[in-house]
Coordinates of C-alpha atoms in Angstrom, one line a residue:
M26 CA -109.3 -51.6 -10.0
P27 CA -112.2 -49.7 -11.6
H28 CA -111.5 -46.2 -12.9
S29 CA -112.7 -43.3 -10.6
D30 CA -114.2 -41.6 -13.7
A31 CA -117.0 -44.2 -13.6
F32 CA -118.6 -42.4 -10.6
D33 CA -120.5 -39.5 -12.1
D34 CA -123.2 -37.2 -10.8
D35 CA -126.0 -39.7 -11.5
C36 CA -124.2 -42.3 -9.6
A37 CA -123.8 -39.9 -6.6
I38 CA -127.5 -39.1 -6.6
A39 CA -128.4 -42.8 -6.9
Y40 CA -126.0 -43.7 -4.1
Q41 CA -127.5 -41.0 -1.9
H42 CA -131.0 -42.3 -2.6
A43 CA -129.9 -45.9 -1.7
V44 CA -128.4 -44.7 1.6
T45 CA -131.5 -42.8 2.5
H46 CA -133.8 -45.7 1.8
G47 CA -131.4 -48.4 3.0
R48 CA -131.4 -50.3 -0.3
Y49 CA -131.1 -49.7 -4.0
T50 CA -134.3 -49.9 -6.0
R51 CA -134.2 -49.4 -9.7
H52 CA -137.8 -47.9 -9.7
G53 CA -137.0 -45.5 -6.9
V54 CA -133.7 -44.3 -8.6
A55 CA -135.4 -44.0 -12.0
E56 CA -138.1 -41.9 -10.5
A57 CA -135.7 -39.8 -8.5
L58 CA -133.4 -39.1 -11.4
G59 CA -136.1 -39.0 -14.1
I60 CA -134.4 -41.8 -16.1
S61 CA -135.4 -45.1 -17.5
L62 CA -135.2 -48.5 -15.7
E63 CA -132.4 -49.5 -18.1
E64 CA -130.3 -46.5 -17.1
A65 CA -131.0 -47.2 -13.5
A66 CA -129.8 -50.8 -14.0
Q67 CA -126.6 -49.4 -15.6
I68 CA -126.0 -47.2 -12.6
E69 CA -126.6 -50.2 -10.3
K70 CA -123.8 -52.1 -12.1
K71 CA -121.4 -49.1 -11.8
L72 CA -122.1 -48.9 -8.0
Q73 CA -121.5 -52.6 -7.7
T74 CA -118.3 -52.3 -9.6
L75 CA -117.2 -49.6 -7.2
S76 CA -118.1 -51.8 -4.3
L77 CA -120.7 -49.2 -3.1
L78 CA -123.5 -51.8 -3.4
H79 CA -123.4 -55.3 -1.9
P80 CA -126.0 -58.0 -2.3
T81 CA -128.1 -58.8 0.7
P82 CA -127.5 -62.3 2.1
G83 CA -130.4 -64.6 1.1
E84 CA -131.7 -62.0 -1.3
P85 CA -129.5 -62.1 -4.4
G86 CA -131.5 -59.4 -6.3
T87 CA -131.5 -56.9 -3.5
F88 CA -128.5 -54.5 -3.0
V89 CA -127.7 -52.4 0.0
P90 CA -125.3 -49.5 0.2
V91 CA -122.0 -49.7 2.1
S92 CA -119.8 -46.9 3.4
P93 CA -117.2 -45.3 1.1
D94 CA -114.4 -46.4 3.5
A95 CA -115.5 -50.1 3.3
A96 CA -115.8 -49.8 -0.5
A97 CA -112.3 -48.2 -0.7
A98 CA -110.8 -51.0 1.4
D99 CA -112.5 -53.6 -0.8
L100 CA -111.2 -51.9 -4.0
V101 CA -107.6 -51.1 -3.0
G102 CA -106.9 -53.9 -0.5
P103 CA -105.4 -56.3 -2.9
T104 CA -103.3 -53.6 -4.5
E105 CA -102.0 -52.4 -1.1
T106 CA -101.2 -56.0 -0.2
Q107 CA -99.2 -56.4 -3.5
I108 CA -97.3 -53.1 -2.8
R109 CA -96.4 -54.3 0.7
E110 CA -95.2 -57.6 -0.7
L111 CA -93.1 -55.8 -3.4
Q112 CA -91.6 -53.4 -0.7
Q113 CA -90.7 -56.4 1.5
A114 CA -89.1 -58.1 -1.5
V115 CA -87.0 -55.0 -2.2
T116 CA -86.0 -54.8 1.5
D117 CA -85.0 -58.5 1.5
V118 CA -82.8 -58.1 -1.6
R119 CA -81.1 -55.0 -0.2
T120 CA -80.5 -56.8 3.1
R121 CA -79.0 -59.8 1.3
M122 CA -76.7 -57.6 -0.8
R123 CA -75.5 -55.6 2.2
A124 CA -74.6 -58.8 3.9
L125 CA -72.2 -59.5 1.1
E126 CA -70.4 -56.2 1.4
P127 CA -67.8 -57.4 4.0
T128 CA -67.1 -60.4 1.8
Y129 CA -66.7 -58.1 -1.3
F130 CA -64.3 -55.7 0.4
E131 CA -62.2 -58.4 2.2
S132 CA -61.9 -60.3 -1.1
R133 CA -61.0 -57.2 -3.0
Q134 CA -58.3 -56.4 -0.5
R135 CA -56.8 -59.9 -0.8
R136 CA -56.9 -59.5 -4.6
N137 CA -55.1 -56.2 -4.3
Q138 CA -52.3 -57.8 -2.4
A139 CA -52.1 -60.8 -4.7
E140 CA -52.1 -59.0 -8.0
A141 CA -49.7 -56.1 -8.6
F142 CA -51.4 -54.8 -11.7
D143 CA -53.6 -55.6 -14.7
I144 CA -53.6 -54.1 -18.2
I145 CA -57.1 -53.4 -19.4
S146 CA -57.2 -52.8 -23.1
D147 CA -61.0 -53.1 -23.6
I148 CA -62.4 -49.6 -23.1
G149 CA -65.9 -51.1 -22.2
V150 CA -64.4 -53.2 -19.4
L151 CA -62.2 -50.3 -18.3
Q152 CA -65.2 -48.0 -18.0
S153 CA -67.2 -50.6 -16.1
M154 CA -64.3 -50.9 -13.6
L155 CA -64.1 -47.1 -13.2
N156 CA -67.9 -46.9 -12.7
D157 CA -67.7 -49.7 -10.1
W158 CA -64.9 -48.2 -8.1
G159 CA -66.5 -44.8 -8.4
A160 CA -69.7 -46.1 -6.9
R161 CA -67.9 -48.2 -4.2
C162 CA -65.3 -45.7 -3.1
R163 CA -65.6 -44.7 0.6
T164 CA -63.1 -42.0 1.4
E165 CA -61.5 -40.2 -1.6
V166 CA -61.1 -39.9 -5.3
L167 CA -58.0 -38.2 -6.7
T168 CA -57.5 -37.4 -10.3
A169 CA -54.8 -35.7 -12.4
Q170 CA -55.9 -34.8 -16.0
P171 CA -53.3 -33.4 -18.3
G172 CA -53.9 -32.1 -21.8
G173 CA -55.6 -28.8 -21.0
P174 CA -59.3 -28.3 -21.2
R175 CA -61.5 -31.3 -20.8
P176 CA -64.0 -32.2 -23.5
S177 CA -67.4 -30.8 -22.6
H178 CA -69.2 -34.2 -22.9
F179 CA -66.8 -35.8 -20.5
L180 CA -67.5 -33.0 -18.0
D181 CA -71.3 -33.4 -18.5
N182 CA -71.0 -37.1 -17.7
A183 CA -68.7 -36.5 -14.7
R184 CA -70.7 -33.7 -13.0
P185 CA -73.6 -35.9 -11.5
L186 CA -71.1 -38.6 -10.6
T187 CA -68.9 -36.2 -8.7
L188 CA -71.8 -34.5 -7.0
T189 CA -73.1 -38.0 -5.9
R190 CA -69.7 -38.9 -4.4
L191 CA -69.4 -35.6 -2.6
A192 CA -72.9 -36.1 -1.1
R193 CA -71.8 -39.4 0.3
G194 CA -68.9 -37.7 2.1
V195 CA -66.2 -38.8 -0.3
T196 CA -63.3 -36.4 -0.7
V197 CA -62.8 -35.4 -4.4
R198 CA -59.6 -33.6 -5.6
H199 CA -59.0 -32.7 -9.3
L200 CA -55.6 -31.6 -10.7
Y201 CA -55.5 -29.9 -14.1
Q202 CA -53.1 -27.8 -16.1
H203 CA -53.2 -24.0 -15.8
T204 CA -54.7 -23.7 -19.3
V205 CA -58.1 -25.0 -18.2
R206 CA -58.6 -21.7 -16.4
S207 CA -59.6 -20.1 -19.7
D208 CA -61.9 -22.9 -20.8
L209 CA -65.6 -22.1 -20.2
A210 CA -66.8 -25.7 -20.0
T211 CA -64.1 -26.8 -17.5
T212 CA -64.6 -23.6 -15.5
A213 CA -68.4 -24.2 -15.3
Y214 CA -67.7 -27.8 -14.1
V215 CA -65.2 -26.6 -11.5
R216 CA -67.6 -23.9 -10.2
V217 CA -70.3 -26.5 -9.5
V218 CA -68.2 -29.2 -7.9
T219 CA -66.1 -26.8 -5.7
A220 CA -69.4 -25.3 -4.5
A221 CA -70.3 -28.9 -3.4
G222 CA -67.0 -29.4 -1.6
A223 CA -64.5 -30.7 -4.2
E224 CA -61.0 -29.2 -4.3
V225 CA -59.4 -28.2 -7.6
R226 CA -55.9 -27.1 -8.4
T227 CA -53.9 -26.4 -11.5
T228 CA -50.2 -26.7 -12.4
D229 CA -48.0 -26.0 -15.4
E230 CA -47.2 -29.6 -16.3
L231 CA -48.5 -33.0 -15.3
I232 CA -46.7 -36.3 -15.7
D233 CA -49.7 -38.3 -17.0
R234 CA -53.3 -39.1 -16.2
I235 CA -53.8 -40.6 -12.8
V236 CA -57.0 -41.8 -11.0
I237 CA -56.7 -43.0 -7.4
Y238 CA -59.6 -44.6 -5.4
D239 CA -59.4 -44.9 -1.6
R240 CA -55.6 -45.3 -1.8
E241 CA -56.3 -48.9 -2.8
I242 CA -56.1 -48.8 -6.5
V243 CA -54.6 -46.6 -9.2
F244 CA -55.5 -46.3 -12.9
L245 CA -52.7 -45.2 -15.2
P246 CA -52.9 -44.8 -19.0
E247 CA -51.7 -47.6 -21.2
Q248 CA -48.6 -46.7 -23.1
N249 CA -47.2 -47.2 -26.6
V250 CA -50.5 -48.2 -28.2
D251 CA -51.0 -48.0 -31.9
G252 CA -54.2 -48.5 -33.9
R253 CA -56.7 -48.3 -31.0
A254 CA -57.6 -46.1 -28.0
P255 CA -55.3 -46.7 -25.1
G256 CA -56.7 -48.6 -22.1
A257 CA -55.3 -48.5 -18.6
V258 CA -52.8 -50.1 -16.3
V259 CA -54.6 -51.0 -13.0
V260 CA -52.2 -50.9 -10.1
R261 CA -53.3 -52.7 -6.9
E262 CA -50.0 -53.6 -5.1
P263 CA -50.0 -51.6 -1.8
A264 CA -46.4 -50.4 -2.1
L265 CA -46.9 -49.2 -5.6
V266 CA -50.2 -47.6 -4.8
A267 CA -48.6 -45.8 -1.8
F268 CA -45.8 -44.5 -4.0
L269 CA -48.1 -43.2 -6.7
Y270 CA -50.2 -41.5 -4.0
K271 CA -47.1 -39.7 -2.7
V272 CA -46.4 -38.6 -6.3
Y273 CA -49.9 -37.2 -6.5
E274 CA -49.5 -35.4 -3.2
H275 CA -46.2 -33.9 -4.4
L276 CA -47.9 -32.6 -7.5
W277 CA -50.8 -31.3 -5.5
A278 CA -48.7 -29.4 -3.0
A279 CA -46.9 -27.5 -5.8
A280 CA -50.2 -26.6 -7.6
T281 CA -52.3 -23.5 -7.4
S282 CA -55.9 -23.5 -6.1
F283 CA -58.5 -22.9 -8.8
S284 CA -61.7 -21.0 -7.7
P285 CA -63.6 -19.7 -10.7
G286 CA -64.5 -16.1 -10.2
A287 CA -61.6 -15.3 -8.0
E288 CA -58.8 -13.1 -9.2
E289 CA -56.3 -15.0 -11.4
P290 CA -53.1 -15.5 -9.5
T291 CA -50.0 -14.0 -11.2
A292 CA -48.1 -17.2 -10.2
V293 CA -50.1 -19.1 -12.9
T294 CA -48.9 -16.9 -15.7
D295 CA -45.3 -16.9 -14.3
D296 CA -45.4 -20.8 -14.1
L297 CA -46.5 -21.0 -17.7
K298 CA -43.8 -18.6 -18.9
R299 CA -41.1 -20.3 -16.9
S300 CA -42.2 -23.7 -18.3
I301 CA -42.3 -22.4 -21.9
V302 CA -38.8 -21.0 -21.6
R303 CA -37.5 -24.2 -20.0
L304 CA -38.9 -26.4 -22.7
M305 CA -37.6 -24.0 -25.4
A306 CA -34.1 -24.2 -23.8
Q307 CA -34.4 -28.0 -24.1
G308 CA -34.8 -27.6 -27.8
H309 CA -38.5 -28.5 -28.1
K310 CA -40.5 -27.2 -31.0
D311 CA -43.7 -25.1 -30.5
E312 CA -45.9 -28.1 -31.1
V313 CA -44.2 -30.1 -28.4
V314 CA -44.2 -27.2 -25.9
A315 CA -47.9 -26.6 -26.5
R316 CA -48.8 -30.3 -26.0
R317 CA -46.7 -30.6 -22.8
L318 CA -48.5 -27.6 -21.3
G319 CA -52.0 -28.5 -22.5
M320 CA -52.5 -25.4 -24.8
S321 CA -53.0 -24.8 -28.5
V322 CA -50.0 -24.0 -30.6
R323 CA -51.4 -20.6 -31.4
T324 CA -51.7 -19.8 -27.6
C325 CA -48.2 -21.1 -27.0
R326 CA -46.7 -18.9 -29.8
R327 CA -48.5 -15.9 -28.3
Y328 CA -46.8 -16.6 -25.0
I329 CA -43.5 -17.0 -26.7
S330 CA -43.9 -13.6 -28.3
Q331 CA -44.8 -12.0 -25.0
I332 CA -41.7 -13.6 -23.4
M333 CA -39.4 -12.4 -26.1
E334 CA -40.8 -8.9 -25.9
E335 CA -40.4 -8.8 -22.1
L336 CA -36.8 -10.0 -22.4
E337 CA -36.2 -7.7 -25.4
S338 CA -34.9 -10.6 -27.3
T339 CA -34.8 -11.0 -31.1
S340 CA -34.2 -14.8 -31.1
R341 CA -35.1 -17.8 -29.0
F342 CA -31.4 -18.4 -28.1
Q343 CA -31.1 -14.8 -26.9
A344 CA -34.4 -15.2 -25.0
G345 CA -33.0 -18.3 -23.2
V346 CA -29.8 -16.5 -22.2
S347 CA -31.8 -13.5 -21.0
A348 CA -34.2 -15.6 -19.1
A349 CA -31.4 -17.4 -17.3
A350 CA -29.7 -14.1 -16.5
S351 CA -33.0 -12.6 -15.2
G352 CA -33.7 -15.5 -12.9
M353 CA -36.9 -16.5 -14.8
L354 CA -35.8 -20.1 -14.9
D355 CA -35.2 -20.2 -11.1
D356 CA -37.5 -22.4 -9.2
P357 CA -39.9 -20.1 -7.3
N358 CA -39.6 -22.4 -4.2
G359 CA -35.8 -22.0 -4.2
V360 CA -35.2 -25.7 -5.1
T361 CA -32.3 -26.3 -7.3

């Protein structure tokens, strides 16, 4: 297709002259524009290239002007045809792929029933599976992420994916530990996704990382791995999936809603203090307590100092006795 810049002011005047006189004459154009015959010949070639001049049948050397609409149709017609063919090809591919969706989901369901679980050690394969299920999920995605604040690059990658799922009408629930409430990156992520419809809660302790798609498949972290990054155990067996879903619902019901910008509930601080005292009473060191609750050792020790000061204790043993006597270790829901 010729470039539109080829049509300049001289071409416009020459074209107007041709329309007025019913044909293009080099002598007439040269005289009208005050240019040489060679320049008039060059303009003639430009107008032919733009399909604004067509040869007269039976008179090969005589050119007559055609309308701009006809010229445009002549120029872009082949391109428009190619575009329509490409669009039809895209439509055909999408139609064929959609026709395979029932087969995909039926086969996936049969596979879920036939295979209880897989162990995926290859991180690349695992990520591909997570991406596939994330793109294919139809109803809900449930996650539990222990370990405190999430790495910022993880959240940057997760944000557009979560927003896309929410836009498709998929329910998204995230469960974190209380300590993420003071992390700027996690708080920023939570603010964006909750505004789009996601639900986020926090709790003092989480059992382990859990990801559940459509109540059909569960991803759990691979255990006891040395020398490499842990992969995942992929659970498909319906009874096991249902059990793990109930475990998640139990954790969710006991957690506290997280809405950045809202007043921090006192129950969060009380939960952390209660958990710290309970883990201290079990004989765990500061490092273990901090890891279990998803906080830094420094933060954990600051909480411990506050607890001992509140209980007016000079030792951890005395703090444990005082906590039990004060009811700090009692379950807030009255469960014993």
